[in-house]
Structures are given as structure tokens and as C-alpha cells.
Amino acid sequence: MSANTPAPVVSIAYHSGYGHTAVVAEAVRAGAADTGATVHLIKVDEITDAEWALLDGSDAIVFGSPTYMGTASGAFHVFAEATSKRWFGDVWQDKVAAGFTNSASKAGDKLNTLQYFQMLASQHGMSWVNLGLKPGWNSTAGTEFDLNRLGFSSGAAAQTNSDEGPEGVHKADIATAEHLGRRVAEHTRVLVAGRAALAAAAV
């Protein structure tokens, strides 16, 4: 990142019921921070007025939740409904968005959760960033340690055995989440720099 390019601000708005999704959120944070972005981790079930303001001031928001019964958790849904106050004022219009989720099963209907995040972002007029990885672990040459081992393209998906704690989050899924964080931050940096260049040219 050049000295003249402003560092993007990325916020990760997530819920974690048992700590597994928090591990994935931290991986997204680490990936984004690696690019020089300013990153905020925000637990949506404990969100404060100051954290709402952080979201409003962010260039990108990454949504995260475990997949429970085929969709995002109830706590995340409460947060999503509360964002309607932002929707009325177009506060999040044209921000970058992305998403991640975790469940105990390999598929586990995680796609539905990622699509729910995409729809939420679309209602706010945000621009969705996908994972940008080919599927891993889908040939005899592949292994469970491939990036995107579960084969999702719309966001980062993780799988953790139901009888394991947060330490059981798969290393490949952590690496995939880090990739998503970097990708979001890099796309956001280009967007922020482009807007700054356009504003300067208009003066």
C-alpha cells in the first residue's frame, strides 16, 4: 500500500454461539490486517452505540454467524433487523460486504446462510465480494488441507465437529477465512483509492 493510499476500514460483525465462529472471525480479521487495513471485531449480540458508529464509518462490513437450522443464528437475525434504521437512511449504501459461516456438517446448509448475508447486503445497496477461490479437495490430488476445501464460492465456509470446541476449527478453514479477509481489504482499498482519485480530479 502506498503512503498516499488511505487504509481501508473493515468491520467484522459476527455472532458466535460456542466460540467456533469467533475463531473464523479472528482469521478474517488477521487476513484483512495483513494488508494494512484498520479492522474492528464487533459481536452483534453485544453491540453498543459506539460500535454501531464504527459500522457506519467503515468502508467494508463482513457478516459472520454459525449456521443453525439452515440459516444464520437468531442473534444475528436480531442484529440484521436492527440494521433497518441504517437501511432507511442509506447509511451503508455502496460499502463493501462479504460473509462467512461455520457449522458441524460439511455442507450443513451453509450456502443458505451466505445467501442470507448477500441478500442483507443487497438490501443495503452494498457491493458483495466473493471468496475468489476455486474449490479444493475435489480430486485425488487434493487434500482436506486445501484452501476452500468445502467448495463454497460466495463466502468463507468452515466446518467444525460437533463434539469439539473452538480449538477444533479446521486449519484449512482458518486459512480460507484469512484469504477472505485479505480479499475484502484489497478490494476495499482499490475502491477507497478510486473514490479519492475521482474526488481529487473533480476539484
PDB file of C-alpha atoms in Angstrom:
ATOM      1  CA  MET A   1       0.000   0.000   0.000  1.00  0.00           C
ATOM      2  CA  SER A   2       1.439   3.377  -0.960  1.00  0.00           C
ATOM      3  CA  ALA A   3       1.812   6.164   1.582  1.00  0.00           C
ATOM      4  CA  ASN A   4      -0.817   8.191  -0.295  1.00  0.00           C
ATOM      5  CA  THR A   5      -3.435   5.450  -0.317  1.00  0.00           C
ATOM      6  CA  PRO A   6      -5.757   5.621   2.691  1.00  0.00           C
ATOM      7  CA  ALA A   7      -6.009   2.425   4.698  1.00  0.00           C
ATOM      8  CA  PRO A   8      -9.481   0.929   4.365  1.00  0.00           C
ATOM      9  CA  VAL A   9     -11.585   0.402   7.472  1.00  0.00           C
ATOM     10  CA  VAL A  10     -13.074  -3.095   7.685  1.00  0.00           C
ATOM     11  CA  SER A  11     -15.520  -4.155  10.384  1.00  0.00           C
ATOM     12  CA  ILE A  12     -16.463  -7.757  11.092  1.00  0.00           C
ATOM     13  CA  ALA A  13     -19.977  -8.001  12.506  1.00  0.00           C
ATOM     14  CA  TYR A  14     -20.487 -11.519  13.815  1.00  0.00           C
ATOM     15  CA  HIS A  15     -22.185 -13.800  16.310  1.00  0.00           C
ATOM     16  CA  SER A  16     -20.597 -16.901  17.789  1.00  0.00           C
ATOM     17  CA  GLY A  17     -22.665 -19.242  19.909  1.00  0.00           C
ATOM     18  CA  TYR A  18     -19.939 -21.562  21.202  1.00  0.00           C
ATOM     19  CA  GLY A  19     -16.709 -19.887  20.111  1.00  0.00           C
ATOM     20  CA  HIS A  20     -16.134 -21.662  16.793  1.00  0.00           C
ATOM     21  CA  THR A  21     -17.310 -18.779  14.631  1.00  0.00           C
ATOM     22  CA  ALA A  22     -15.245 -16.382  16.743  1.00  0.00           C
ATOM     23  CA  VAL A  23     -12.146 -18.297  15.597  1.00  0.00           C
ATOM     24  CA  VAL A  24     -13.186 -17.790  11.986  1.00  0.00           C
ATOM     25  CA  ALA A  25     -13.893 -14.091  12.639  1.00  0.00           C
ATOM     26  CA  GLU A  26     -10.407 -13.683  14.086  1.00  0.00           C
ATOM     27  CA  ALA A  27      -8.951 -15.301  10.963  1.00  0.00           C
ATOM     28  CA  VAL A  28     -10.834 -12.854   8.734  1.00  0.00           C
ATOM     29  CA  ARG A  29      -9.530 -10.015  10.926  1.00  0.00           C
ATOM     30  CA  ALA A  30      -5.945 -11.272  10.651  1.00  0.00           C
ATOM     31  CA  GLY A  31      -6.158 -11.536   6.877  1.00  0.00           C
ATOM     32  CA  ALA A  32      -7.522  -8.021   6.493  1.00  0.00           C
ATOM     33  CA  ALA A  33      -4.991  -6.593   8.950  1.00  0.00           C
ATOM     34  CA  ASP A  34      -2.157  -8.203   6.978  1.00  0.00           C
ATOM     35  CA  THR A  35      -2.917  -5.793   4.133  1.00  0.00           C
ATOM     36  CA  GLY A  36      -2.658  -2.758   6.390  1.00  0.00           C
ATOM     37  CA  ALA A  37      -6.383  -2.277   6.868  1.00  0.00           C
ATOM     38  CA  THR A  38      -7.852  -0.963  10.098  1.00  0.00           C
ATOM     39  CA  VAL A  39     -10.096  -3.756  11.388  1.00  0.00           C
ATOM     40  CA  HIS A  40     -12.806  -3.833  14.050  1.00  0.00           C
ATOM     41  CA  LEU A  41     -14.304  -7.024  15.511  1.00  0.00           C
ATOM     42  CA  ILE A  42     -17.882  -6.457  16.647  1.00  0.00           C
ATOM     43  CA  LYS A  43     -20.020  -9.039  18.452  1.00  0.00           C
ATOM     44  CA  VAL A  44     -23.532  -8.304  17.243  1.00  0.00           C
ATOM     45  CA  ASP A  45     -25.217  -9.747  20.328  1.00  0.00           C
ATOM     46  CA  GLU A  46     -23.314  -7.244  22.498  1.00  0.00           C
ATOM     47  CA  ILE A  47     -23.243  -4.291  20.104  1.00  0.00           C
ATOM     48  CA  THR A  48     -23.018  -0.797  21.590  1.00  0.00           C
ATOM     49  CA  ASP A  49     -23.899   2.609  20.165  1.00  0.00           C
ATOM     50  CA  ALA A  50     -20.185   3.248  19.643  1.00  0.00           C
ATOM     51  CA  GLU A  51     -19.888   0.018  17.654  1.00  0.00           C
ATOM     52  CA  TRP A  52     -22.888   0.939  15.511  1.00  0.00           C
ATOM     53  CA  ALA A  53     -20.980   4.136  14.738  1.00  0.00           C
ATOM     54  CA  LEU A  54     -17.914   2.074  13.814  1.00  0.00           C
ATOM     55  CA  LEU A  55     -20.005   0.093  11.339  1.00  0.00           C
ATOM     56  CA  ASP A  56     -21.436   3.292   9.880  1.00  0.00           C
ATOM     57  CA  GLY A  57     -17.927   4.688   9.410  1.00  0.00           C
ATOM     58  CA  SER A  58     -16.447   1.526   7.891  1.00  0.00           C
ATOM     59  CA  ASP A  59     -15.621   1.087   4.233  1.00  0.00           C
ATOM     60  CA  ALA A  60     -16.455  -2.640   4.408  1.00  0.00           C
ATOM     61  CA  ILE A  61     -18.549  -4.861   6.656  1.00  0.00           C
ATOM     62  CA  VAL A  62     -18.062  -8.633   6.800  1.00  0.00           C
ATOM     63  CA  PHE A  63     -21.012 -10.560   8.234  1.00  0.00           C
ATOM     64  CA  GLY A  64     -20.458 -13.780  10.160  1.00  0.00           C
ATOM     65  CA  SER A  65     -22.586 -16.298  12.012  1.00  0.00           C
ATOM     66  CA  PRO A  66     -22.844 -20.016  12.668  1.00  0.00           C
ATOM     67  CA  THR A  67     -25.437 -21.808  10.592  1.00  0.00           C
ATOM     68  CA  TYR A  68     -28.232 -23.004  12.871  1.00  0.00           C
ATOM     69  CA  MET A  69     -31.191 -24.884  11.412  1.00  0.00           C
ATOM     70  CA  GLY A  70     -30.351 -23.794   7.887  1.00  0.00           C
ATOM     71  CA  THR A  71     -29.775 -20.078   8.409  1.00  0.00           C
ATOM     72  CA  ALA A  72     -27.855 -17.544  10.469  1.00  0.00           C
ATOM     73  CA  SER A  73     -28.312 -17.638  14.235  1.00  0.00           C
ATOM     74  CA  GLY A  74     -31.220 -15.936  15.959  1.00  0.00           C
ATOM     75  CA  ALA A  75     -28.843 -13.398  17.494  1.00  0.00           C
ATOM     76  CA  PHE A  76     -27.597 -12.420  14.048  1.00  0.00           C
ATOM     77  CA  HIS A  77     -31.153 -12.101  12.758  1.00  0.00           C
ATOM     78  CA  VAL A  78     -31.928  -9.681  15.610  1.00  0.00           C
ATOM     79  CA  PHE A  79     -28.937  -7.590  14.547  1.00  0.00           C
ATOM     80  CA  ALA A  80     -29.956  -7.756  10.875  1.00  0.00           C
ATOM     81  CA  GLU A  81     -33.431  -6.486  11.671  1.00  0.00           C
ATOM     82  CA  ALA A  82     -31.924  -3.652  13.706  1.00  0.00           C
ATOM     83  CA  THR A  83     -29.954  -2.525  10.641  1.00  0.00           C
ATOM     84  CA  SER A  84     -33.239  -1.338   9.141  1.00  0.00           C
ATOM     85  CA  LYS A  85     -32.518   2.020  10.771  1.00  0.00           C
ATOM     86  CA  ARG A  86     -29.454   2.223   8.511  1.00  0.00           C
ATOM     87  CA  TRP A  87     -31.487   0.998   5.544  1.00  0.00           C
ATOM     88  CA  PHE A  88     -33.967   3.859   5.829  1.00  0.00           C
ATOM     89  CA  GLY A  89     -31.160   6.412   5.579  1.00  0.00           C
ATOM     90  CA  ASP A  90     -28.961   4.553   3.027  1.00  0.00           C
ATOM     91  CA  VAL A  91     -26.169   4.713   5.608  1.00  0.00           C
ATOM     92  CA  TRP A  92     -24.448   1.559   4.298  1.00  0.00           C
ATOM     93  CA  GLN A  93     -25.074   2.285   0.615  1.00  0.00           C
ATOM     94  CA  ASP A  94     -22.062   1.324  -1.572  1.00  0.00           C
ATOM     95  CA  LYS A  95     -19.990  -0.144   1.248  1.00  0.00           C
ATOM     96  CA  VAL A  96     -18.189  -3.416   0.521  1.00  0.00           C
ATOM     97  CA  ALA A  97     -19.705  -6.559   2.069  1.00  0.00           C
ATOM     98  CA  ALA A  98     -18.742 -10.211   2.478  1.00  0.00           C
ATOM     99  CA  GLY A  99     -19.608 -13.141   4.726  1.00  0.00           C
ATOM    100  CA  PHE A 100     -18.556 -16.318   6.494  1.00  0.00           C
ATOM    101  CA  THR A 101     -20.194 -19.108   8.447  1.00  0.00           C
ATOM    102  CA  ASN A 102     -19.483 -22.335  10.327  1.00  0.00           C
ATOM    103  CA  SER A 103     -21.458 -25.498  11.024  1.00  0.00           C
ATOM    104  CA  ALA A 104     -20.803 -29.043  12.187  1.00  0.00           C
ATOM    105  CA  SER A 105     -21.649 -30.697   8.864  1.00  0.00           C
ATOM    106  CA  LYS A 106     -19.562 -30.462   5.709  1.00  0.00           C
ATOM    107  CA  ALA A 107     -22.387 -28.754   3.798  1.00  0.00           C
ATOM    108  CA  GLY A 108     -24.788 -28.116   6.651  1.00  0.00           C
ATOM    109  CA  ASP A 109     -26.905 -25.706   4.561  1.00  0.00           C
ATOM    110  CA  LYS A 110     -24.176 -23.088   4.943  1.00  0.00           C
ATOM    111  CA  LEU A 111     -24.934 -21.778   1.460  1.00  0.00           C
ATOM    112  CA  ASN A 112     -28.304 -20.559   2.684  1.00  0.00           C
ATOM    113  CA  THR A 113     -26.600 -18.509   5.405  1.00  0.00           C
ATOM    114  CA  LEU A 114     -24.158 -16.968   2.933  1.00  0.00           C
ATOM    115  CA  GLN A 115     -27.037 -16.145   0.604  1.00  0.00           C
ATOM    116  CA  TYR A 116     -28.888 -14.584   3.521  1.00  0.00           C
ATOM    117  CA  PHE A 117     -25.870 -12.329   4.095  1.00  0.00           C
ATOM    118  CA  GLN A 118     -25.794 -11.471   0.391  1.00  0.00           C
ATOM    119  CA  MET A 119     -29.465 -10.510   0.454  1.00  0.00           C
ATOM    120  CA  LEU A 120     -28.951  -8.368   3.551  1.00  0.00           C
ATOM    121  CA  ALA A 121     -26.046  -6.616   1.832  1.00  0.00           C
ATOM    122  CA  SER A 122     -28.084  -6.146  -1.343  1.00  0.00           C
ATOM    123  CA  GLN A 123     -30.949  -4.569   0.570  1.00  0.00           C
ATOM    124  CA  HIS A 124     -28.455  -2.042   1.912  1.00  0.00           C
ATOM    125  CA  GLY A 125     -27.068  -1.396  -1.572  1.00  0.00           C
ATOM    126  CA  MET A 126     -23.666  -2.801  -0.658  1.00  0.00           C
ATOM    127  CA  SER A 127     -21.185  -4.427  -3.077  1.00  0.00           C
ATOM    128  CA  TRP A 128     -20.555  -8.122  -2.357  1.00  0.00           C
ATOM    129  CA  VAL A 129     -17.062  -9.610  -2.514  1.00  0.00           C
ATOM    130  CA  ASN A 130     -16.966 -13.355  -3.096  1.00  0.00           C
ATOM    131  CA  LEU A 131     -14.289 -15.785  -1.968  1.00  0.00           C
ATOM    132  CA  GLY A 132     -12.436 -15.814  -5.272  1.00  0.00           C
ATOM    133  CA  LEU A 133     -11.083 -19.352  -4.886  1.00  0.00           C
ATOM    134  CA  LYS A 134     -11.575 -22.496  -6.911  1.00  0.00           C
ATOM    135  CA  PRO A 135     -12.944 -25.453  -4.902  1.00  0.00           C
ATOM    136  CA  GLY A 136     -10.341 -27.526  -3.093  1.00  0.00           C
ATOM    137  CA  TRP A 137     -10.271 -31.196  -2.071  1.00  0.00           C
ATOM    138  CA  ASN A 138     -12.200 -32.340  -5.153  1.00  0.00           C
ATOM    139  CA  SER A 139      -9.650 -34.578  -6.856  1.00  0.00           C
ATOM    140  CA  THR A 140      -7.322 -37.426  -5.962  1.00  0.00           C
ATOM    141  CA  ALA A 141      -4.508 -34.873  -5.803  1.00  0.00           C
ATOM    142  CA  GLY A 142      -6.402 -32.727  -3.307  1.00  0.00           C
ATOM    143  CA  THR A 143      -6.432 -32.984   0.479  1.00  0.00           C
ATOM    144  CA  GLU A 144      -8.562 -31.715   3.337  1.00  0.00           C
ATOM    145  CA  PHE A 145      -5.899 -29.058   3.891  1.00  0.00           C
ATOM    146  CA  ASP A 146      -6.657 -27.325   0.576  1.00  0.00           C
ATOM    147  CA  LEU A 147      -7.925 -23.767   0.675  1.00  0.00           C
ATOM    148  CA  ASN A 148     -11.706 -23.735   0.203  1.00  0.00           C
ATOM    149  CA  ARG A 149     -11.797 -27.449   0.964  1.00  0.00           C
ATOM    150  CA  LEU A 150     -15.601 -27.307   1.287  1.00  0.00           C
ATOM    151  CA  GLY A 151     -16.082 -25.772  -2.156  1.00  0.00           C
ATOM    152  CA  PHE A 152     -18.067 -22.606  -1.412  1.00  0.00           C
ATOM    153  CA  SER A 153     -17.637 -19.571  -3.666  1.00  0.00           C
ATOM    154  CA  SER A 154     -19.885 -16.853  -2.237  1.00  0.00           C
ATOM    155  CA  GLY A 155     -18.033 -16.613   1.081  1.00  0.00           C
ATOM    156  CA  ALA A 156     -15.835 -18.445   3.568  1.00  0.00           C
ATOM    157  CA  ALA A 157     -17.311 -21.658   4.990  1.00  0.00           C
ATOM    158  CA  ALA A 158     -15.925 -23.606   7.923  1.00  0.00           C
ATOM    159  CA  GLN A 159     -16.798 -26.983   9.408  1.00  0.00           C
ATOM    160  CA  THR A 160     -16.120 -27.992  12.993  1.00  0.00           C
ATOM    161  CA  ASN A 161     -17.078 -31.328  14.537  1.00  0.00           C
ATOM    162  CA  SER A 162     -19.999 -31.025  16.918  1.00  0.00           C
ATOM    163  CA  ASP A 163     -18.094 -32.688  19.745  1.00  0.00           C
ATOM    164  CA  GLU A 164     -15.074 -30.385  19.523  1.00  0.00           C
ATOM    165  CA  GLY A 165     -14.514 -26.934  20.988  1.00  0.00           C
ATOM    166  CA  PRO A 166     -13.188 -23.834  19.217  1.00  0.00           C
ATOM    167  CA  GLU A 167      -9.747 -25.427  19.044  1.00  0.00           C
ATOM    168  CA  GLY A 168     -11.233 -27.904  16.570  1.00  0.00           C
ATOM    169  CA  VAL A 169     -11.826 -25.359  13.803  1.00  0.00           C
ATOM    170  CA  HIS A 170     -10.022 -26.826  10.793  1.00  0.00           C
ATOM    171  CA  LYS A 171      -6.704 -25.198   9.838  1.00  0.00           C
ATOM    172  CA  ALA A 172      -7.708 -25.086   6.169  1.00  0.00           C
ATOM    173  CA  ASP A 173     -10.908 -23.228   7.057  1.00  0.00           C
ATOM    174  CA  ILE A 174      -8.913 -20.732   9.117  1.00  0.00           C
ATOM    175  CA  ALA A 175      -6.585 -20.168   6.153  1.00  0.00           C
ATOM    176  CA  THR A 176      -9.599 -19.759   3.855  1.00  0.00           C
ATOM    177  CA  ALA A 177     -11.078 -17.143   6.196  1.00  0.00           C
ATOM    178  CA  GLU A 178      -7.747 -15.305   6.244  1.00  0.00           C
ATOM    179  CA  HIS A 179      -7.861 -15.292   2.444  1.00  0.00           C
ATOM    180  CA  LEU A 180     -11.345 -13.754   2.549  1.00  0.00           C
ATOM    181  CA  GLY A 181     -10.140 -11.034   4.920  1.00  0.00           C
ATOM    182  CA  ARG A 182      -7.256 -10.135   2.616  1.00  0.00           C
ATOM    183  CA  ARG A 183      -9.505 -10.171  -0.437  1.00  0.00           C
ATOM    184  CA  VAL A 184     -12.081  -7.891   1.169  1.00  0.00           C
ATOM    185  CA  ALA A 185      -9.417  -5.450   2.344  1.00  0.00           C
ATOM    186  CA  GLU A 186      -7.685  -5.377  -1.036  1.00  0.00           C
ATOM    187  CA  HIS A 187     -10.928  -4.793  -2.927  1.00  0.00           C
ATOM    188  CA  THR A 188     -11.891  -2.101  -0.447  1.00  0.00           C
ATOM    189  CA  ARG A 189      -8.507  -0.384  -0.777  1.00  0.00           C
ATOM    190  CA  VAL A 190      -8.990  -0.139  -4.542  1.00  0.00           C
ATOM    191  CA  LEU A 191     -12.475   1.288  -4.049  1.00  0.00           C
ATOM    192  CA  VAL A 192     -11.345   3.846  -1.457  1.00  0.00           C
ATOM    193  CA  ALA A 193      -8.379   4.905  -3.602  1.00  0.00           C
ATOM    194  CA  GLY A 194     -10.584   5.202  -6.682  1.00  0.00           C
ATOM    195  CA  ARG A 195     -13.100   7.390  -4.902  1.00  0.00           C
ATOM    196  CA  ALA A 196     -10.293   9.606  -3.582  1.00  0.00           C
ATOM    197  CA  ALA A 197      -8.822   9.933  -7.090  1.00  0.00           C
ATOM    198  CA  LEU A 198     -12.204  10.825  -8.583  1.00  0.00           C
ATOM    199  CA  ALA A 199     -12.805  13.416  -5.865  1.00  0.00           C
ATOM    200  CA  ALA A 200      -9.370  14.955  -6.468  1.00  0.00           C
ATOM    201  CA  ALA A 201      -9.938  15.047 -10.222  1.00  0.00           C
ATOM    202  CA  ALA A 202     -13.251  16.832  -9.730  1.00  0.00           C
ATOM    203  CA  VAL A 203     -11.675  19.695  -7.810  1.00  0.00           C
TER     204      VAL A 203
END
